[in-house]
Amino acid sequence: MTEFLLEFWRSLYFLISPYAANAIPPLVKGKTPIDGGKNFLDGKRILGDGKTWEGLVAGTLFGTFCGGVAWLFYNYLNAIAKRYGFTLPYISPFNAFLLSIGALFGDMLGSFIKRRLSMERGAPAPLLDQLDFIFGAFAVGMFITDVNLFTFLWCAIITPIVHIFANLLAYVCRIKEVPW
Ligand code: CTP
Ligand code: MG
């Protein structure tokens, strides 16, 4: 049980790059669709206008930057973790770059699935919308750092909650029209 609870802190550290990467594209509001406006075999858009090169590039850069800053503090934070009997997952700046790409590809895969299900760009897909980038980050993370099923579970629990509060904040700051 303590192992599971301690995993919470490891998840938070792991999430820095994926969150940073995923938070930026909605602020950038890019114009160049990654799918080039093309349709898939089913005649529907491959990804849709909500997935742009500008968002992908800016998200990758910011995710790498924030992961790099977290890496600078790794020894300090890990010393604290060690006092409580655990170690933080080590993520180099290059691996932060890979995690950011993983997160953004997960987000793209989410859109790909939504389009195949005939859902318009922006149509709500509860849990898929919130967790697609987490799947992407983990698909990469499991190969490059020390994460496990508990880390994933915590990320899947924390993220929808953070999402609700982030959207509320964006509404209060007038970045979003609706508070959800
Ligand atoms: N965005 C972007 N480039 C990306 C990802 C996101 O420009 N690679 C921007 C788009 O303006 C998008 C917004 O961030 O509308 C919110 O992202 P998301 O909720 O993932 O996209 P949706 O518009 O909801 O589209 P989808 O139905 O495909 O999820
Ligand atoms: Mg969406």
PDB file of C-alpha atoms and ligand atoms in Angstrom:
ATOM      1  CA  MET A   1       0.000   0.000   0.000  1.00  0.00           C
ATOM      2  CA  THR A   2       2.758   2.491   0.899  1.00  0.00           C
ATOM      3  CA  GLU A   3       4.436   1.480  -2.349  1.00  0.00           C
ATOM      4  CA  PHE A   4       1.328   2.548  -4.238  1.00  0.00           C
ATOM      5  CA  LEU A   5       1.047   5.823  -2.305  1.00  0.00           C
ATOM      6  CA  LEU A   6       4.718   6.698  -2.823  1.00  0.00           C
ATOM      7  CA  GLU A   7       4.209   6.066  -6.524  1.00  0.00           C
ATOM      8  CA  PHE A   8       2.047   9.214  -6.523  1.00  0.00           C
ATOM      9  CA  TRP A   9       5.145  11.411  -6.221  1.00  0.00           C
ATOM     10  CA  ARG A  10       6.976   9.471  -8.935  1.00  0.00           C
ATOM     11  CA  SER A  11       3.956  10.003 -11.235  1.00  0.00           C
ATOM     12  CA  LEU A  12       4.013  13.758 -10.626  1.00  0.00           C
ATOM     13  CA  TYR A  13       7.665  13.909 -11.634  1.00  0.00           C
ATOM     14  CA  PHE A  14       7.040  11.747 -14.698  1.00  0.00           C
ATOM     15  CA  LEU A  15       4.109  13.956 -15.784  1.00  0.00           C
ATOM     16  CA  ILE A  16       6.087  17.216 -16.046  1.00  0.00           C
ATOM     17  CA  SER A  17       7.073  16.844 -19.730  1.00  0.00           C
ATOM     18  CA  PRO A  18       3.828  15.245 -20.962  1.00  0.00           C
ATOM     19  CA  TYR A  19       1.723  17.925 -19.230  1.00  0.00           C
ATOM     20  CA  ALA A  20       3.874  20.760 -20.545  1.00  0.00           C
ATOM     21  CA  ALA A  21       3.771  19.294 -24.065  1.00  0.00           C
ATOM     22  CA  ASN A  22       0.010  18.836 -23.979  1.00  0.00           C
ATOM     23  CA  ALA A  23      -0.847  22.224 -22.431  1.00  0.00           C
ATOM     24  CA  ILE A  24       0.762  24.399 -25.099  1.00  0.00           C
ATOM     25  CA  PRO A  25      -1.013  23.471 -28.388  1.00  0.00           C
ATOM     26  CA  PRO A  26      -4.424  24.889 -27.308  1.00  0.00           C
ATOM     27  CA  LEU A  27      -2.689  28.228 -26.572  1.00  0.00           C
ATOM     28  CA  VAL A  28      -0.840  28.230 -29.905  1.00  0.00           C
ATOM     29  CA  LYS A  29      -3.961  27.563 -31.997  1.00  0.00           C
ATOM     30  CA  GLY A  30      -2.011  26.523 -35.085  1.00  0.00           C
ATOM     31  CA  LYS A  31      -3.260  26.769 -38.661  1.00  0.00           C
ATOM     32  CA  THR A  32      -1.354  24.053 -40.565  1.00  0.00           C
ATOM     33  CA  PRO A  33      -3.082  20.670 -40.153  1.00  0.00           C
ATOM     34  CA  ILE A  34      -0.669  17.744 -39.765  1.00  0.00           C
ATOM     35  CA  ASP A  35      -2.849  15.588 -42.026  1.00  0.00           C
ATOM     36  CA  GLY A  36      -2.627  18.271 -44.738  1.00  0.00           C
ATOM     37  CA  GLY A  37      -6.425  18.409 -44.898  1.00  0.00           C
ATOM     38  CA  LYS A  38      -6.522  14.881 -46.315  1.00  0.00           C
ATOM     39  CA  ASN A  39      -9.097  12.171 -45.739  1.00  0.00           C
ATOM     40  CA  PHE A  40      -8.517   8.588 -44.620  1.00  0.00           C
ATOM     41  CA  LEU A  41      -9.788   5.500 -46.514  1.00  0.00           C
ATOM     42  CA  ASP A  42     -13.210   5.955 -44.888  1.00  0.00           C
ATOM     43  CA  GLY A  43     -13.550   9.399 -46.478  1.00  0.00           C
ATOM     44  CA  LYS A  44     -13.246  11.218 -43.158  1.00  0.00           C
ATOM     45  CA  ARG A  45     -10.353  13.412 -42.093  1.00  0.00           C
ATOM     46  CA  ILE A  46      -7.251  11.527 -40.961  1.00  0.00           C
ATOM     47  CA  LEU A  47      -6.754  13.718 -37.866  1.00  0.00           C
ATOM     48  CA  GLY A  48      -8.747  16.903 -38.429  1.00  0.00           C
ATOM     49  CA  ASP A  49      -7.983  20.627 -38.134  1.00  0.00           C
ATOM     50  CA  GLY A  50      -7.390  20.360 -34.362  1.00  0.00           C
ATOM     51  CA  LYS A  51      -3.966  18.728 -34.850  1.00  0.00           C
ATOM     52  CA  THR A  52      -1.480  21.234 -36.282  1.00  0.00           C
ATOM     53  CA  TRP A  53       2.268  21.396 -36.923  1.00  0.00           C
ATOM     54  CA  GLU A  54       2.501  24.584 -34.878  1.00  0.00           C
ATOM     55  CA  GLY A  55       0.946  22.801 -31.883  1.00  0.00           C
ATOM     56  CA  LEU A  56       3.180  19.756 -32.340  1.00  0.00           C
ATOM     57  CA  VAL A  57       6.391  21.788 -32.568  1.00  0.00           C
ATOM     58  CA  ALA A  58       5.562  24.244 -29.761  1.00  0.00           C
ATOM     59  CA  GLY A  59       4.373  21.400 -27.510  1.00  0.00           C
ATOM     60  CA  THR A  60       7.541  19.395 -28.120  1.00  0.00           C
ATOM     61  CA  LEU A  61       9.751  22.406 -27.411  1.00  0.00           C
ATOM     62  CA  PHE A  62       7.955  23.362 -24.197  1.00  0.00           C
ATOM     63  CA  GLY A  63       7.746  19.746 -22.994  1.00  0.00           C
ATOM     64  CA  THR A  64      11.486  19.350 -23.562  1.00  0.00           C
ATOM     65  CA  PHE A  65      12.213  22.664 -21.845  1.00  0.00           C
ATOM     66  CA  CYS A  66      10.144  21.857 -18.737  1.00  0.00           C
ATOM     67  CA  GLY A  67      11.578  18.334 -18.606  1.00  0.00           C
ATOM     68  CA  GLY A  68      15.051  19.880 -18.844  1.00  0.00           C
ATOM     69  CA  VAL A  69      14.322  22.190 -15.915  1.00  0.00           C
ATOM     70  CA  ALA A  70      13.009  19.209 -13.907  1.00  0.00           C
ATOM     71  CA  TRP A  71      16.229  17.350 -14.802  1.00  0.00           C
ATOM     72  CA  LEU A  72      18.281  20.219 -13.307  1.00  0.00           C
ATOM     73  CA  PHE A  73      16.446  19.648 -10.029  1.00  0.00           C
ATOM     74  CA  TYR A  74      16.606  15.843 -10.243  1.00  0.00           C
ATOM     75  CA  ASN A  75      19.410  15.328  -7.712  1.00  0.00           C
ATOM     76  CA  TYR A  76      17.830  17.711  -5.242  1.00  0.00           C
ATOM     77  CA  LEU A  77      14.346  16.203  -5.531  1.00  0.00           C
ATOM     78  CA  ASN A  78      15.635  12.642  -5.594  1.00  0.00           C
ATOM     79  CA  ALA A  79      17.575  13.235  -2.372  1.00  0.00           C
ATOM     80  CA  ILE A  80      14.261  14.123  -0.722  1.00  0.00           C
ATOM     81  CA  ALA A  81      12.608  11.062  -2.289  1.00  0.00           C
ATOM     82  CA  LYS A  82      15.389   8.823  -0.998  1.00  0.00           C
ATOM     83  CA  ARG A  83      14.737   9.995   2.541  1.00  0.00           C
ATOM     84  CA  TYR A  84      11.255   8.537   2.132  1.00  0.00           C
ATOM     85  CA  GLY A  85      12.642   5.333   0.663  1.00  0.00           C
ATOM     86  CA  PHE A  86      12.003   5.722  -3.054  1.00  0.00           C
ATOM     87  CA  THR A  87      13.709   7.086  -6.185  1.00  0.00           C
ATOM     88  CA  LEU A  88      12.282   9.376  -8.839  1.00  0.00           C
ATOM     89  CA  PRO A  89      12.244   8.177 -12.460  1.00  0.00           C
ATOM     90  CA  TYR A  90      15.360   9.597 -14.144  1.00  0.00           C
ATOM     91  CA  ILE A  91      14.525  11.545 -17.319  1.00  0.00           C
ATOM     92  CA  SER A  92      17.344  13.221 -19.287  1.00  0.00           C
ATOM     93  CA  PRO A  93      16.521  16.270 -21.438  1.00  0.00           C
ATOM     94  CA  PHE A  94      16.659  14.065 -24.543  1.00  0.00           C
ATOM     95  CA  ASN A  95      14.247  11.619 -22.936  1.00  0.00           C
ATOM     96  CA  ALA A  96      12.009  14.560 -22.000  1.00  0.00           C
ATOM     97  CA  PHE A  97      11.996  15.357 -25.719  1.00  0.00           C
ATOM     98  CA  LEU A  98      10.978  11.754 -26.508  1.00  0.00           C
ATOM     99  CA  LEU A  99       8.274  11.818 -23.806  1.00  0.00           C
ATOM    100  CA  SER A 100       6.863  15.062 -25.232  1.00  0.00           C
ATOM    101  CA  ILE A 101       6.688  13.552 -28.701  1.00  0.00           C
ATOM    102  CA  GLY A 102       5.077  10.436 -27.231  1.00  0.00           C
ATOM    103  CA  ALA A 103       2.440  12.540 -25.469  1.00  0.00           C
ATOM    104  CA  LEU A 104       1.624  14.530 -28.620  1.00  0.00           C
ATOM    105  CA  PHE A 105       1.458  11.385 -30.763  1.00  0.00           C
ATOM    106  CA  GLY A 106      -0.903   9.881 -28.188  1.00  0.00           C
ATOM    107  CA  ASP A 107      -3.070  12.985 -28.578  1.00  0.00           C
ATOM    108  CA  MET A 108      -2.959  12.528 -32.363  1.00  0.00           C
ATOM    109  CA  LEU A 109      -3.899   8.863 -32.039  1.00  0.00           C
ATOM    110  CA  GLY A 110      -6.882   9.980 -29.921  1.00  0.00           C
ATOM    111  CA  SER A 111      -8.009  12.277 -32.739  1.00  0.00           C
ATOM    112  CA  PHE A 112      -7.412   9.531 -35.303  1.00  0.00           C
ATOM    113  CA  ILE A 113      -9.726   7.226 -33.314  1.00  0.00           C
ATOM    114  CA  LYS A 114     -12.355   9.965 -32.904  1.00  0.00           C
ATOM    115  CA  ARG A 115     -12.402  10.660 -36.655  1.00  0.00           C
ATOM    116  CA  ARG A 116     -12.810   6.916 -37.366  1.00  0.00           C
ATOM    117  CA  LEU A 117     -15.817   6.986 -35.014  1.00  0.00           C
ATOM    118  CA  SER A 118     -17.234   9.893 -37.084  1.00  0.00           C
ATOM    119  CA  MET A 119     -16.775  12.385 -34.257  1.00  0.00           C
ATOM    120  CA  GLU A 120     -16.258  15.983 -35.381  1.00  0.00           C
ATOM    121  CA  ARG A 121     -13.188  17.907 -34.306  1.00  0.00           C
ATOM    122  CA  GLY A 122     -13.757  19.055 -30.722  1.00  0.00           C
ATOM    123  CA  ALA A 123     -16.610  16.623 -30.045  1.00  0.00           C
ATOM    124  CA  PRO A 124     -16.225  15.397 -26.463  1.00  0.00           C
ATOM    125  CA  ALA A 125     -14.889  11.869 -25.955  1.00  0.00           C
ATOM    126  CA  PRO A 126     -14.728  11.538 -22.163  1.00  0.00           C
ATOM    127  CA  LEU A 127     -11.556   9.866 -20.853  1.00  0.00           C
ATOM    128  CA  LEU A 128     -10.133   9.431 -24.386  1.00  0.00           C
ATOM    129  CA  ASP A 129      -9.733  13.229 -24.644  1.00  0.00           C
ATOM    130  CA  GLN A 130      -8.043  13.425 -21.257  1.00  0.00           C
ATOM    131  CA  LEU A 131      -5.953  10.268 -21.325  1.00  0.00           C
ATOM    132  CA  ASP A 132      -4.808   9.863 -24.947  1.00  0.00           C
ATOM    133  CA  PHE A 133      -1.583  11.802 -24.298  1.00  0.00           C
ATOM    134  CA  ILE A 134      -0.943   9.798 -21.117  1.00  0.00           C
ATOM    135  CA  PHE A 135      -1.052   6.571 -23.154  1.00  0.00           C
ATOM    136  CA  GLY A 136       1.374   8.112 -25.625  1.00  0.00           C
ATOM    137  CA  ALA A 137       3.740   9.254 -22.874  1.00  0.00           C
ATOM    138  CA  PHE A 138       3.690   5.789 -21.303  1.00  0.00           C
ATOM    139  CA  ALA A 139       4.189   3.971 -24.588  1.00  0.00           C
ATOM    140  CA  VAL A 140       7.522   5.834 -24.714  1.00  0.00           C
ATOM    141  CA  GLY A 141       8.177   6.134 -20.971  1.00  0.00           C
ATOM    142  CA  MET A 142       8.153   2.402 -20.279  1.00  0.00           C
ATOM    143  CA  PHE A 143      11.188   2.021 -22.552  1.00  0.00           C
ATOM    144  CA  ILE A 144      13.247   4.978 -21.379  1.00  0.00           C
ATOM    145  CA  THR A 145      12.683   5.337 -17.656  1.00  0.00           C
ATOM    146  CA  ASP A 146      11.607   3.518 -14.549  1.00  0.00           C
ATOM    147  CA  VAL A 147       7.794   3.583 -14.547  1.00  0.00           C
ATOM    148  CA  ASN A 148       5.336   0.786 -13.803  1.00  0.00           C
ATOM    149  CA  LEU A 149       1.626  -0.005 -13.728  1.00  0.00           C
ATOM    150  CA  PHE A 150       1.175   1.948 -10.473  1.00  0.00           C
ATOM    151  CA  THR A 151       2.758   5.044 -12.043  1.00  0.00           C
ATOM    152  CA  PHE A 152       0.338   4.701 -14.937  1.00  0.00           C
ATOM    153  CA  LEU A 153      -2.656   4.241 -12.609  1.00  0.00           C
ATOM    154  CA  TRP A 154      -1.792   7.403 -10.691  1.00  0.00           C
ATOM    155  CA  CYS A 155      -1.409   9.367 -13.918  1.00  0.00           C
ATOM    156  CA  ALA A 156      -4.790   8.077 -15.100  1.00  0.00           C
ATOM    157  CA  ILE A 157      -6.387   9.119 -11.778  1.00  0.00           C
ATOM    158  CA  ILE A 158      -4.726  12.527 -11.449  1.00  0.00           C
ATOM    159  CA  THR A 159      -5.102  13.698 -15.049  1.00  0.00           C
ATOM    160  CA  PRO A 160      -8.914  13.915 -15.422  1.00  0.00           C
ATOM    161  CA  ILE A 161      -9.040  15.815 -12.093  1.00  0.00           C
ATOM    162  CA  VAL A 162      -6.296  18.234 -13.189  1.00  0.00           C
ATOM    163  CA  HIS A 163      -8.167  18.595 -16.482  1.00  0.00           C
ATOM    164  CA  ILE A 164     -11.333  19.810 -14.750  1.00  0.00           C
ATOM    165  CA  PHE A 165      -9.411  22.415 -12.750  1.00  0.00           C
ATOM    166  CA  ALA A 166      -7.282  23.489 -15.721  1.00  0.00           C
ATOM    167  CA  ASN A 167     -10.431  24.086 -17.792  1.00  0.00           C
ATOM    168  CA  LEU A 168     -12.002  26.082 -14.950  1.00  0.00           C
ATOM    169  CA  LEU A 169      -8.861  28.198 -14.736  1.00  0.00           C
ATOM    170  CA  ALA A 170      -8.815  28.700 -18.521  1.00  0.00           C
ATOM    171  CA  TYR A 171     -12.455  29.831 -18.307  1.00  0.00           C
ATOM    172  CA  VAL A 172     -11.753  32.281 -15.502  1.00  0.00           C
ATOM    173  CA  CYS A 173      -8.781  33.630 -17.502  1.00  0.00           C
ATOM    174  CA  ARG A 174     -11.070  33.884 -20.565  1.00  0.00           C
ATOM    175  CA  ILE A 175      -8.935  31.470 -22.611  1.00  0.00           C
ATOM    176  CA  LYS A 176     -11.959  29.168 -22.927  1.00  0.00           C
ATOM    177  CA  GLU A 177     -15.598  30.016 -23.619  1.00  0.00           C
ATOM    178  CA  VAL A 178     -17.030  27.305 -21.377  1.00  0.00           C
ATOM    179  CA  PRO A 179     -15.777  26.041 -17.991  1.00  0.00           C
ATOM    180  CA  TRP A 180     -15.503  22.382 -19.154  1.00  0.00           C
TER     181      TRP A 180
HETATM  182  N1  CTP B   1      -3.844  21.804 -31.087  1.00  0.00           N
HETATM  183  C1  CTP B   1      -2.974  22.053 -32.141  1.00  0.00           C
HETATM  184  N2  CTP B   1      -2.055  21.101 -32.512  1.00  0.00           N
HETATM  185  C2  CTP B   1      -1.993  19.905 -31.872  1.00  0.00           C
HETATM  186  C3  CTP B   1      -2.871  19.642 -30.797  1.00  0.00           C
HETATM  187  C4  CTP B   1      -3.792  20.614 -30.443  1.00  0.00           C
HETATM  188  O1  CTP B   1      -2.985  23.134 -32.719  1.00  0.00           O
HETATM  189  N3  CTP B   1      -1.060  19.003 -32.272  1.00  0.00           N
HETATM  190  C5  CTP B   1      -4.784  22.881 -30.683  1.00  0.00           C
HETATM  191  C6  CTP B   1      -5.983  22.981 -31.630  1.00  0.00           C
HETATM  192  O2  CTP B   1      -6.317  24.343 -31.757  1.00  0.00           O
HETATM  193  C7  CTP B   1      -7.057  22.215 -30.870  1.00  0.00           C
HETATM  194  C8  CTP B   1      -6.730  22.572 -29.430  1.00  0.00           C
HETATM  195  O3  CTP B   1      -5.320  22.618 -29.398  1.00  0.00           O
HETATM  196  O4  CTP B   1      -8.350  22.609 -31.239  1.00  0.00           O
HETATM  197  C9  CTP B   1      -7.285  21.606 -28.412  1.00  0.00           C
HETATM  198  O5  CTP B   1      -6.714  20.305 -28.603  1.00  0.00           O
HETATM  199  P1  CTP B   1      -7.637  19.015 -28.566  1.00  0.00           P
HETATM  200  O6  CTP B   1      -8.665  19.137 -27.509  1.00  0.00           O
HETATM  201  O7  CTP B   1      -6.715  17.859 -28.513  1.00  0.00           O
HETATM  202  O8  CTP B   1      -8.307  19.057 -30.027  1.00  0.00           O
HETATM  203  P2  CTP B   1      -9.829  19.186 -30.460  1.00  0.00           P
HETATM  204  O9  CTP B   1     -10.018  20.507 -31.128  1.00  0.00           O
HETATM  205  O10 CTP B   1     -10.738  18.838 -29.341  1.00  0.00           O
HETATM  206  O11 CTP B   1      -9.943  18.098 -31.616  1.00  0.00           O
HETATM  207  P3  CTP B   1     -10.127  16.519 -31.483  1.00  0.00           P
HETATM  208  O12 CTP B   1     -11.605  16.265 -31.635  1.00  0.00           O
HETATM  209  O13 CTP B   1      -9.348  15.984 -32.644  1.00  0.00           O
HETATM  210  O14 CTP B   1      -9.592  16.070 -30.165  1.00  0.00           O
HETATM  211 MG    MG B   2     -10.676  18.211 -27.462  1.00  0.00          MG
END
